[in-house]
Short mmCIF file of C-alpha atoms in Angstrom, two decimals:
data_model
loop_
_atom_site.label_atom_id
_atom_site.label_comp_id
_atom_site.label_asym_id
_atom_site.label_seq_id
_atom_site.Cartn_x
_atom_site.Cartn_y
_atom_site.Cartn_z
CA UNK A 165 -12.76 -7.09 -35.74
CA UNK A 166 -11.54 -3.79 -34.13
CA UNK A 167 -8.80 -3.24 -31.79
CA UNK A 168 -11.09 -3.59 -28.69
CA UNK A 169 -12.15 -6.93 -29.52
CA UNK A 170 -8.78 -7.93 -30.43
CA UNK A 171 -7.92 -7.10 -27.06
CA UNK A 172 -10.22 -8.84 -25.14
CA UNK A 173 -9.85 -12.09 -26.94
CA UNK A 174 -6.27 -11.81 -26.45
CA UNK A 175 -7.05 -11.01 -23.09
CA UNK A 176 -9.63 -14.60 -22.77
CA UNK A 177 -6.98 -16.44 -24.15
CA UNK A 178 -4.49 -15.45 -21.41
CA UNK A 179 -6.79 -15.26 -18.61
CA UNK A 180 -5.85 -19.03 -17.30
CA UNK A 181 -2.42 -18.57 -17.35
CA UNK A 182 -2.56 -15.42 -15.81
CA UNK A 183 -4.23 -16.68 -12.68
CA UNK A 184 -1.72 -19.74 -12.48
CA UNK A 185 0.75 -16.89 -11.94
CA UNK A 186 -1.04 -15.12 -9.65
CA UNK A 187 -1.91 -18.53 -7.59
CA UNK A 188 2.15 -19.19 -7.46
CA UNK A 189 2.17 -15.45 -5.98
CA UNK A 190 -0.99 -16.12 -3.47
CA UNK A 191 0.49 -19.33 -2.26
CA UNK A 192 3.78 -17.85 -1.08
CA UNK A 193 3.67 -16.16 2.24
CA UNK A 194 5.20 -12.54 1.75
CA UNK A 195 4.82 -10.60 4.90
CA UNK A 196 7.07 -7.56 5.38
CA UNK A 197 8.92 -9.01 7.74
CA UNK A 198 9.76 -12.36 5.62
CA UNK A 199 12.51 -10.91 4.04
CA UNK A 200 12.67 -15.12 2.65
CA UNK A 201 9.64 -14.97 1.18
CA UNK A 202 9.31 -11.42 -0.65
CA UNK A 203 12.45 -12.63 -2.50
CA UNK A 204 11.10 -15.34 -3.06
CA UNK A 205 7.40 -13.59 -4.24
CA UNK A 206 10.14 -11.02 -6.30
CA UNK A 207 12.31 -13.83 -8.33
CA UNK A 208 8.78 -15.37 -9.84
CA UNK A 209 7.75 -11.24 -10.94
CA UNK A 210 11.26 -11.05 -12.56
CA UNK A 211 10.98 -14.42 -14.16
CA UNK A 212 7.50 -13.90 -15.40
CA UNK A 213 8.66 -9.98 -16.74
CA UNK A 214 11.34 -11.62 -18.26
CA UNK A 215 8.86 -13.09 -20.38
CA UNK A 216 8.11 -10.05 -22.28
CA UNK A 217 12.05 -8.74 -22.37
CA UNK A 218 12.09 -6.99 -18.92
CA UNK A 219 15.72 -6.58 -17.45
CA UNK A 220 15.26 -6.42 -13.13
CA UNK A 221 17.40 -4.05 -11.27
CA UNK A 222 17.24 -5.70 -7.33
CA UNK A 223 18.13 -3.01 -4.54
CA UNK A 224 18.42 -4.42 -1.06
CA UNK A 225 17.45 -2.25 1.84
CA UNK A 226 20.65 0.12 2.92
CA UNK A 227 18.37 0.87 6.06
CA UNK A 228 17.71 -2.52 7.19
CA UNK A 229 19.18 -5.50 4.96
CA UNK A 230 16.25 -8.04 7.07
CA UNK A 231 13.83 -6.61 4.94
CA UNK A 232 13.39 -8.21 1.19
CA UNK A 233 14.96 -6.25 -1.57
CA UNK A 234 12.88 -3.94 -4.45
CA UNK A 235 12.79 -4.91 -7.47
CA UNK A 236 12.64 -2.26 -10.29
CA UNK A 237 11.71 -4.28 -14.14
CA UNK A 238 12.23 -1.90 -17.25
CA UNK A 239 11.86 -2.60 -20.98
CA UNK A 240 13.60 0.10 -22.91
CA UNK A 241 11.93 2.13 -25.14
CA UNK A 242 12.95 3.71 -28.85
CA UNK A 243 11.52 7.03 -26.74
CA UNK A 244 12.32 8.37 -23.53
CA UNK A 245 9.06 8.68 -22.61
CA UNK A 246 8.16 6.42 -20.03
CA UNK A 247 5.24 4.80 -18.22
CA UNK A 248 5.41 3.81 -14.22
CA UNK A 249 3.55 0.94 -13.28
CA UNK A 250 3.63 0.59 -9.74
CA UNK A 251 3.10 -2.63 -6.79
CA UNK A 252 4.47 -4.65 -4.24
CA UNK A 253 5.97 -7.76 -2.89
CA UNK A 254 4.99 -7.43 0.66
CA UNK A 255 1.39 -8.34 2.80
CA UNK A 256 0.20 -7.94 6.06
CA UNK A 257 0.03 -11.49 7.19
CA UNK A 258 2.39 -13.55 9.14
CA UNK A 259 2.57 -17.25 8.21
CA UNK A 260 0.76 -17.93 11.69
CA UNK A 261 -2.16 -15.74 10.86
CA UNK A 262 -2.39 -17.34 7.77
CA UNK A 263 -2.73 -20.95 9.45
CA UNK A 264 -4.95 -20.07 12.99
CA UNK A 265 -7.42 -18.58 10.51
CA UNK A 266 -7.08 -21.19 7.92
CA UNK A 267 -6.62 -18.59 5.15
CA UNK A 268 -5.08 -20.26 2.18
CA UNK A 269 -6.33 -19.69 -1.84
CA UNK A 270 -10.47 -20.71 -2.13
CA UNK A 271 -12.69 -19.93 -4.95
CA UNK A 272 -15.81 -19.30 -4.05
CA UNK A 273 -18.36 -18.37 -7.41
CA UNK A 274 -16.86 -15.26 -8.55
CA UNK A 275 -14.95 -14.56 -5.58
CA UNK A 276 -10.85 -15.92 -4.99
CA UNK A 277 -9.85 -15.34 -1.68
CA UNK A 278 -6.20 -15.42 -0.36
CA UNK A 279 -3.74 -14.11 1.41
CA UNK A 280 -3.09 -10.43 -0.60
CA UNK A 281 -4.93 -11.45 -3.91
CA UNK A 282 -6.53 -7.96 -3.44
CA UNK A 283 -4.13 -6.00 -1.96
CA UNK A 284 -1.57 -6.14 -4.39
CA UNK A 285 -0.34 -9.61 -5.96
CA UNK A 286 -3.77 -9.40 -8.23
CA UNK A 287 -2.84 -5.95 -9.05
CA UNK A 288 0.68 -6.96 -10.07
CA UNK A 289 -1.08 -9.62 -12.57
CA UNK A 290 -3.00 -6.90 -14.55
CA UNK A 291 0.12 -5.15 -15.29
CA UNK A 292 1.59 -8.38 -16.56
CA UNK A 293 -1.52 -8.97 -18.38
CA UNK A 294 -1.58 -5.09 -20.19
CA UNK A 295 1.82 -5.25 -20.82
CA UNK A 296 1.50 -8.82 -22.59
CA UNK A 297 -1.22 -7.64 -24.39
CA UNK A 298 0.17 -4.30 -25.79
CA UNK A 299 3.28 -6.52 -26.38
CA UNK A 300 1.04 -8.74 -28.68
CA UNK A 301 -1.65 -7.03 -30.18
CA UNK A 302 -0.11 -3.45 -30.50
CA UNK A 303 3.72 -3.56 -30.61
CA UNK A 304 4.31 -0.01 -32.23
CA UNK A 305 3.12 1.65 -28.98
CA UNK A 306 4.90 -1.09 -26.75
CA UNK A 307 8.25 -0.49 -27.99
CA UNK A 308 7.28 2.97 -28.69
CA UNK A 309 8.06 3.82 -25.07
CA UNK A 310 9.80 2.54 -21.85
CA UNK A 311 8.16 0.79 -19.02
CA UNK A 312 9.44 0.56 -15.68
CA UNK A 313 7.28 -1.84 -13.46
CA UNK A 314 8.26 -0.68 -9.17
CA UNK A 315 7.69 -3.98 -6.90
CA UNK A 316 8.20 -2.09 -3.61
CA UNK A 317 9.33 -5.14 -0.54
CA UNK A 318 7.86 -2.84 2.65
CA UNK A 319 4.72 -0.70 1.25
CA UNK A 320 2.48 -2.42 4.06
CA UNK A 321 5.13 -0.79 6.84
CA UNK A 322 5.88 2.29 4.89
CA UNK A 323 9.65 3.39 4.01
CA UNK A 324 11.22 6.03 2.02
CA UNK A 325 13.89 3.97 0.89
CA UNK A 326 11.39 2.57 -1.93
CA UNK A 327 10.51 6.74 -3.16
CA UNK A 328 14.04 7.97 -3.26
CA UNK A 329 15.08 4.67 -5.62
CA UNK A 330 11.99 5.36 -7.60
CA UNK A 331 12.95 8.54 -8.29
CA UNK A 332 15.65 7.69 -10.26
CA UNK A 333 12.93 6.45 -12.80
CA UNK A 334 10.31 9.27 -12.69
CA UNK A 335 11.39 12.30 -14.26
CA UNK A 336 9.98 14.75 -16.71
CA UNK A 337 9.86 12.44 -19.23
CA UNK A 338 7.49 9.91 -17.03
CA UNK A 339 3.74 10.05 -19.28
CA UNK A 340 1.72 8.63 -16.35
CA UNK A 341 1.84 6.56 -12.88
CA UNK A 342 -0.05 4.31 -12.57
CA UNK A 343 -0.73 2.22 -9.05
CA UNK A 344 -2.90 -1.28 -8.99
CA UNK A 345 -3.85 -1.42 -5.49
CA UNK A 346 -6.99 -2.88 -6.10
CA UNK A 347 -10.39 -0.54 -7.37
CA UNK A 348 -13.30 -0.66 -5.06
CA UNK A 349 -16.90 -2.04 -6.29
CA UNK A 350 -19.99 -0.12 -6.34
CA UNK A 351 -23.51 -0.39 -6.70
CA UNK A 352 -23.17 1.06 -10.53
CA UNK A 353 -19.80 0.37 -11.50
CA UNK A 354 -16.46 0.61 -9.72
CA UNK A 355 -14.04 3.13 -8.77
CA UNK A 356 -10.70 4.49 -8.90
CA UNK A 357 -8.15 6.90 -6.95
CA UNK A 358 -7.16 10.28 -7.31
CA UNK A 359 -6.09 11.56 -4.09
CA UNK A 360 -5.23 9.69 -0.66
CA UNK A 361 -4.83 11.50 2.56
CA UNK A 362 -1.21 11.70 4.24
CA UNK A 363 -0.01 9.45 6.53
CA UNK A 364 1.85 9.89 10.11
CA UNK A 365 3.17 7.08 11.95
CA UNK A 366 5.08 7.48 15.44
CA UNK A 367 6.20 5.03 17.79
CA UNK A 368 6.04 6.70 21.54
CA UNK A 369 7.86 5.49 24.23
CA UNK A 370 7.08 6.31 28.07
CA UNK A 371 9.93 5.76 30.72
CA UNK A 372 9.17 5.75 34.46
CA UNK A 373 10.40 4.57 37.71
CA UNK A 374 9.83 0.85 38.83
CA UNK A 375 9.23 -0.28 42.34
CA UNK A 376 6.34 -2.27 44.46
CA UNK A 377 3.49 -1.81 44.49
CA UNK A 378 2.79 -2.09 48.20
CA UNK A 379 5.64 -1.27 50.34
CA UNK A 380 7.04 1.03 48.06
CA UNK A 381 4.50 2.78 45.78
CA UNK A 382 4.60 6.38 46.74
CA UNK A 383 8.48 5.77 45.16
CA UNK A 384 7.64 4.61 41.55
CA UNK A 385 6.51 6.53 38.90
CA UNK A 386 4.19 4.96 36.60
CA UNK A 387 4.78 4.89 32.64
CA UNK A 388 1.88 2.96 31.89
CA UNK A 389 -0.22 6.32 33.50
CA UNK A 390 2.05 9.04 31.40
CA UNK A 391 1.38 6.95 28.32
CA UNK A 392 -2.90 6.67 28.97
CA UNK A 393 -2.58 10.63 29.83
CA UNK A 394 -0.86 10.72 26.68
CA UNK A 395 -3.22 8.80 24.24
CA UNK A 396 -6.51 10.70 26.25
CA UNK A 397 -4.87 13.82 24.18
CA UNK A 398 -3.84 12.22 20.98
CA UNK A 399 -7.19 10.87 20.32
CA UNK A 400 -9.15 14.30 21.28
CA UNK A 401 -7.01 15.78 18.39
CA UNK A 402 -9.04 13.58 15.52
CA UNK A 403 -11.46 15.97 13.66
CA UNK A 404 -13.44 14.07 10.93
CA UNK A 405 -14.58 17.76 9.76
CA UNK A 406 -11.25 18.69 8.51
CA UNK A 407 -10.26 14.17 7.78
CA UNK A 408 -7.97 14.44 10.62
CA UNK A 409 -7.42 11.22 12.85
CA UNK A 410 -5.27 10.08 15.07
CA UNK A 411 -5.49 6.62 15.73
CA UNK A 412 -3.67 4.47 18.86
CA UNK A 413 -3.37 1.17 17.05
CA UNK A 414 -0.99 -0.63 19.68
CA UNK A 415 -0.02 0.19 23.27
CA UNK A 416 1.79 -1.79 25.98
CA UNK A 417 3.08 -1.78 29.39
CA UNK A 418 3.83 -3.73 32.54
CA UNK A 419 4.98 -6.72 33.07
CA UNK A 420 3.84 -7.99 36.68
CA UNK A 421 0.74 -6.52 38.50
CA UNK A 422 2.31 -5.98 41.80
CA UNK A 423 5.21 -3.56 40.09
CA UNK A 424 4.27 0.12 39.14
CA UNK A 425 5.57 0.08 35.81
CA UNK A 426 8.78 1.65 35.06
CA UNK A 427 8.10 1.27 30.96
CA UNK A 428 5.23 1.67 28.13
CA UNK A 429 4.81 2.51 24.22
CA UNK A 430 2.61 2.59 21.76
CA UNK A 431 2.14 3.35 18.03
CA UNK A 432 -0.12 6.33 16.61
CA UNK A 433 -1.32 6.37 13.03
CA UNK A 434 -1.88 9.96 11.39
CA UNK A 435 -4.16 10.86 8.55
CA UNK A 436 -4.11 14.17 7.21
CA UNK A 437 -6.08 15.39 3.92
CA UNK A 438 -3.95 18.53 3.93
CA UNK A 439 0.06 19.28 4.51
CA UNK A 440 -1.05 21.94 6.69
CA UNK A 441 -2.80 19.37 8.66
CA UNK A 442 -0.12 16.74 8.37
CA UNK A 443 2.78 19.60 9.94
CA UNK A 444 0.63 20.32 12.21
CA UNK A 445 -0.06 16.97 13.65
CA UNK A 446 3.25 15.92 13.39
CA UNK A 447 4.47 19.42 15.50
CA UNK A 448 2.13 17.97 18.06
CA UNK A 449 3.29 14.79 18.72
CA UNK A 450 6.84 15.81 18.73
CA UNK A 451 5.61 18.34 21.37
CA UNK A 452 5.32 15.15 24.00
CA UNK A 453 8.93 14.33 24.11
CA UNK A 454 10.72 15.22 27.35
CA UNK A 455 9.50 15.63 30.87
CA UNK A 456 5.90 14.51 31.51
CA UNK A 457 3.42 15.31 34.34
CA UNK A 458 3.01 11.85 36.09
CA UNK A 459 5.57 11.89 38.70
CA UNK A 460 6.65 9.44 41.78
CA UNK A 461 4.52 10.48 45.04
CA UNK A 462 7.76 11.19 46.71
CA UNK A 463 8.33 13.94 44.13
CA UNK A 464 11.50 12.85 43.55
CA UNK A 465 10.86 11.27 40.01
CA UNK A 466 8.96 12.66 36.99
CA UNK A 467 8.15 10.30 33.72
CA UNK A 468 9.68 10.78 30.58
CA UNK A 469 8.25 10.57 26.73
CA UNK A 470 10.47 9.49 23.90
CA UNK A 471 9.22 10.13 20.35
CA UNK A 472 10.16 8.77 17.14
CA UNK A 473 8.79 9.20 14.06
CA UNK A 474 8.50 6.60 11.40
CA UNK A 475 8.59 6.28 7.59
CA UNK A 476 5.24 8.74 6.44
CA UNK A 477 3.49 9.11 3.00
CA UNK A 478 2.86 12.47 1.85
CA UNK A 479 -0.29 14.07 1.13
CA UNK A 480 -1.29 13.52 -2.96
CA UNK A 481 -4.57 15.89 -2.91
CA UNK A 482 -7.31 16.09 -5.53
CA UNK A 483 -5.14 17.74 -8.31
CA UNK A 484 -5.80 18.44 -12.09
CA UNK A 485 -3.35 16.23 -13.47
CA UNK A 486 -5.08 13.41 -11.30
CA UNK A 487 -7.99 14.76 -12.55
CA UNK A 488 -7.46 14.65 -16.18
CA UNK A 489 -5.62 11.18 -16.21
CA UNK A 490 -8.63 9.64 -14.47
CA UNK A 491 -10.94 11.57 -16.69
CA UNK A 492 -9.64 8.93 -19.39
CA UNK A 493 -10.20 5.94 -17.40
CA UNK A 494 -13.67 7.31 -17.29
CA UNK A 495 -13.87 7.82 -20.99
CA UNK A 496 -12.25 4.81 -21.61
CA UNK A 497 -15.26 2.68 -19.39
CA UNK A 498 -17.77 4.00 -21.17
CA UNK A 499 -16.57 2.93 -24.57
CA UNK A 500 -16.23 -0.39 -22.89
CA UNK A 501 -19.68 0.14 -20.93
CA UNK A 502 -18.30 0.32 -17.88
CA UNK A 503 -18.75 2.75 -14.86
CA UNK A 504 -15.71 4.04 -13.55
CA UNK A 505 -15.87 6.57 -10.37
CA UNK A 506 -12.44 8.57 -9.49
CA UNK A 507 -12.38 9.05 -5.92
CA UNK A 508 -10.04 9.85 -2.98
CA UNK A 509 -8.92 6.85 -0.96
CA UNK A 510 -7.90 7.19 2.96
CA UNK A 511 -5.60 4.17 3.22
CA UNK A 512 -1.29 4.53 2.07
CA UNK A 513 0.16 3.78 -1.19
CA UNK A 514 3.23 4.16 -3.01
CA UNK A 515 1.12 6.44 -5.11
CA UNK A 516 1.40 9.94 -2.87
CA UNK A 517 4.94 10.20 -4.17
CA UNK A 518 4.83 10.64 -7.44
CA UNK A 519 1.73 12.74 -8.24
CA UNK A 520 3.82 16.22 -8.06
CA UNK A 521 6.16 15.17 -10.54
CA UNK A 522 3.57 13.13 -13.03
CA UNK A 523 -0.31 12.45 -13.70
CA UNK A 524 -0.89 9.66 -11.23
CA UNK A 525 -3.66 7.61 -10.37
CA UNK A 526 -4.23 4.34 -8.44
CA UNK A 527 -6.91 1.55 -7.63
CA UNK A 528 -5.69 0.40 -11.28
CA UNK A 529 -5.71 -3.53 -9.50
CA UNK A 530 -8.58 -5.58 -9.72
CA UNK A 531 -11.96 -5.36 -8.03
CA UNK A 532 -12.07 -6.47 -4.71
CA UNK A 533 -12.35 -5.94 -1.00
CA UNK A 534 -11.37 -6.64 2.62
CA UNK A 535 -7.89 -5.59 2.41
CA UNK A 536 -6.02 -7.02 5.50
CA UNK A 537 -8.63 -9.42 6.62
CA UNK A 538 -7.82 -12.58 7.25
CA UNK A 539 -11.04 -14.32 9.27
CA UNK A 540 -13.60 -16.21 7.91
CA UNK A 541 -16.82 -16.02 9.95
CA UNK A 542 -19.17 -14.79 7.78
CA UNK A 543 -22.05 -15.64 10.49
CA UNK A 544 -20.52 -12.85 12.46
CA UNK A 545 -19.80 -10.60 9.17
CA UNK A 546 -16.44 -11.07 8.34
CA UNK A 547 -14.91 -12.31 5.64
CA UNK A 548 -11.59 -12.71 3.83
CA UNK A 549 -9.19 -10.98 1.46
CA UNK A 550 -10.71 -11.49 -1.88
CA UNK A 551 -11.29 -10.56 -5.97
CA UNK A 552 -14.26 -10.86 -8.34
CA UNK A 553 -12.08 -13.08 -10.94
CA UNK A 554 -13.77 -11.27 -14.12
CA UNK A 555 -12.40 -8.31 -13.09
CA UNK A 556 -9.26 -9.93 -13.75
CA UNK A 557 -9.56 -9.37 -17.57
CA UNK A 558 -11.77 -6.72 -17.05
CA UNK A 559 -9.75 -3.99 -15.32
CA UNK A 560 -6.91 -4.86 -17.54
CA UNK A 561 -8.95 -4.01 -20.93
CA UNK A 562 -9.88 -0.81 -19.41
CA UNK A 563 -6.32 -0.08 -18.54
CA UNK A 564 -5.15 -1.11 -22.06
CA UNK A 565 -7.89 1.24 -23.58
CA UNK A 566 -7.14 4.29 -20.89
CA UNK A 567 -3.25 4.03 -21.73
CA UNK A 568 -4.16 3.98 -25.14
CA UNK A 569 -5.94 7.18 -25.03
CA UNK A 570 -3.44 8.97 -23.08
CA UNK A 571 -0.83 7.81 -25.03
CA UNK A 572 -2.32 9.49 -28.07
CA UNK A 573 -3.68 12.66 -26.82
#
């Protein structure tokens, strides 16, 4: 039997218990904002690490101790060379959501839906499921080097708290990076991530002057109308030529209908293929701060604009060190007679911070698809979160083999 086959056995033989762990991960709620529950989602990962001799360092937020804490699992090496493997502990949905849209674990065929089995707790089983398996089946490489596994607790908000602790891991000893969001299916085969576009995220804030709306109108100054003229020239900024979009994703303002409003906000979302791109945007947002041009009718008042930027992911462009790490994934599928497609990806991940400093590449996870969705009506086309359970085994063989490879260049 060759090494392959040994590994997919091994693989088959671990497959049931490996999606009992991952159910334990589905069926606790972990939404960024449940500090409660990413702990919770964080203690099993350590536990089930601990399995194969990881030691946990746990970091709580300096920033903001509401949030859940990152976890950082390494097995020390006889080498300093080390491997990154890289998740997280957080989703997007709230235990409500989960509940008014009935969105709990359900197989269906091939298909498990749940509540982030795609996007990333699936992902974070196929690392447990390589490592294991390189543990097992090929221990001279597994002890050969270190591995440091990141569980970031607030990837689905964005923070740079998570990057500058990871940094104390990734240095120029680190071999690869390599992220398990989940890999995208295709028509012939499936596909992996080499680049992902930057991300801007600003929360704007509009102050006016309040007062009613009938006997005293011409005095108020209304925030909600500096915020609209606002947004009218954030969203004629988006150029899909160049992958530039801005995006208004939430706005507000008001709270009675007879009161000019004296207060609005909103949130913009950036994406930027370039850094030249991603200054420039972010120049012209800060350029709406100050004095604006809606102003009381007695002239006595002008609105305001308060800007503040948020936690951002660099820009990790199509690179050759990208290039040649996914290069083996490809070689890799085709000695396992699979299809594998590097591609650039537009949505965030932890992965656009370390791809200056080593070879990175992401959509490691399982197959799957609708990331963030959490309503089943497929009558009117939507569906859930879910992942095509063979993949399971499947895109952790092809990572075994790929690491392999690299390992031994």
């Amino acid at each position: 039997m060759n090494k392959t086959e040994t590994y997919k056995q091994y693989l088959e033989q671990i497959e049931n218990q490996s999606f009992q762990f991952l159910y334990e991960l589905v069926n606790i709620n972990s939404q960024t904002k449940n500090a409660h529950g990413v702990n919770v989602v964080g203690k099993k990962c350590i536990d089930l690490f601990a399995l194969l001799g990881f030691t946990a360092q746990i970091f709580p937020s300096k920033i903001d101790p509401t949030y859940g804490d990152y976890v950082f699992l390494t097995h020390q090496g006889k080498s300093k060379e080390n491997i990154a493997l890289v998740s997280h502990l957080d989703t997007v949905y709230s235990e409500q959501e989960e509940k008014s849209n009935n969105f709990f674990l359900r197989e269906e065929g091939e298909r498990l839906y749940g509540p982030g089995v795609c996007d990333i707790k699936g992902g974070t089983i196929v690392i447990f499921m390589v490592l294991k398996t390189l543990k097992e089946k090929n221990p001279q490489l597994f002890e050969k080097y270190t591995w440091n596994v990141f569980l970031n607790a607030r990837e689905e908000e964005g923070t740079d708290e998570f990057a500058e602790r990871a940094m104390e891991f990734v240095n120029n000893e680190t071999k690869a990076v390599l992220v398990y969001e989940a890999g995208g299916e295709e028509v012939n085969g499936s596909n992996i991530v080499t680049a992902r576009k930057g991300v801007a995220r600003f929360y704007m804030e509009t102050i006016g002057r309040q007062a009613h709306s009938g006997t005293d109108h011409h005095r108020g100054a209304n925030a909600l109308l500096e915020l609209a003229h606002n947004i009218v020239k954030i969203e004629q900024e988006t150029c899909y030529k160049k992958g530039l979009t801005f995006n208004i994703g939430e706005a507000q303002g008001g709270i009675a209908i007879n009161r000019v409003p004296d207060h609005a906000y909103c949130y913009i979302d950036i994406r930027t293929k370039t850094q030249q791109d991603f200054d420039y945007a972010v120049d012209f947002i800060h350029k709406f701060a100050g004095k604006g041009i809606v102003k009381s009718r007695s002239g006595d008042f002008k609105c305001q604009t308060i800007i503040r930027q948020m936690p951002s992911y660099p820009c990790w462009p199509e690179n050759p060190s990208s290039d040649k790490l996914a290069n083996i994934f490809v070689k890799a599928g085709q000695d396992l007679g699979q299809q594998i497609h590097p591609k650039p990806r537009a949505g965030a991940s932890d992965g656009s911070f370390f791809w200056q400093i080593a070879p990175t590449v992401d959509g490691l996870g399982p197959i799957g698809a609708n990331d963030h969705c959490s309503i089943h009506k497929p009558e009117e086309g939507k569906e859930q979160e879910y992942i095509i359970k063979s993949s399971l085994c499947e895109r952790a063989l092809l990572n075994i083999i790929a690491i392999e490879k690299w390992l031994q260049q």
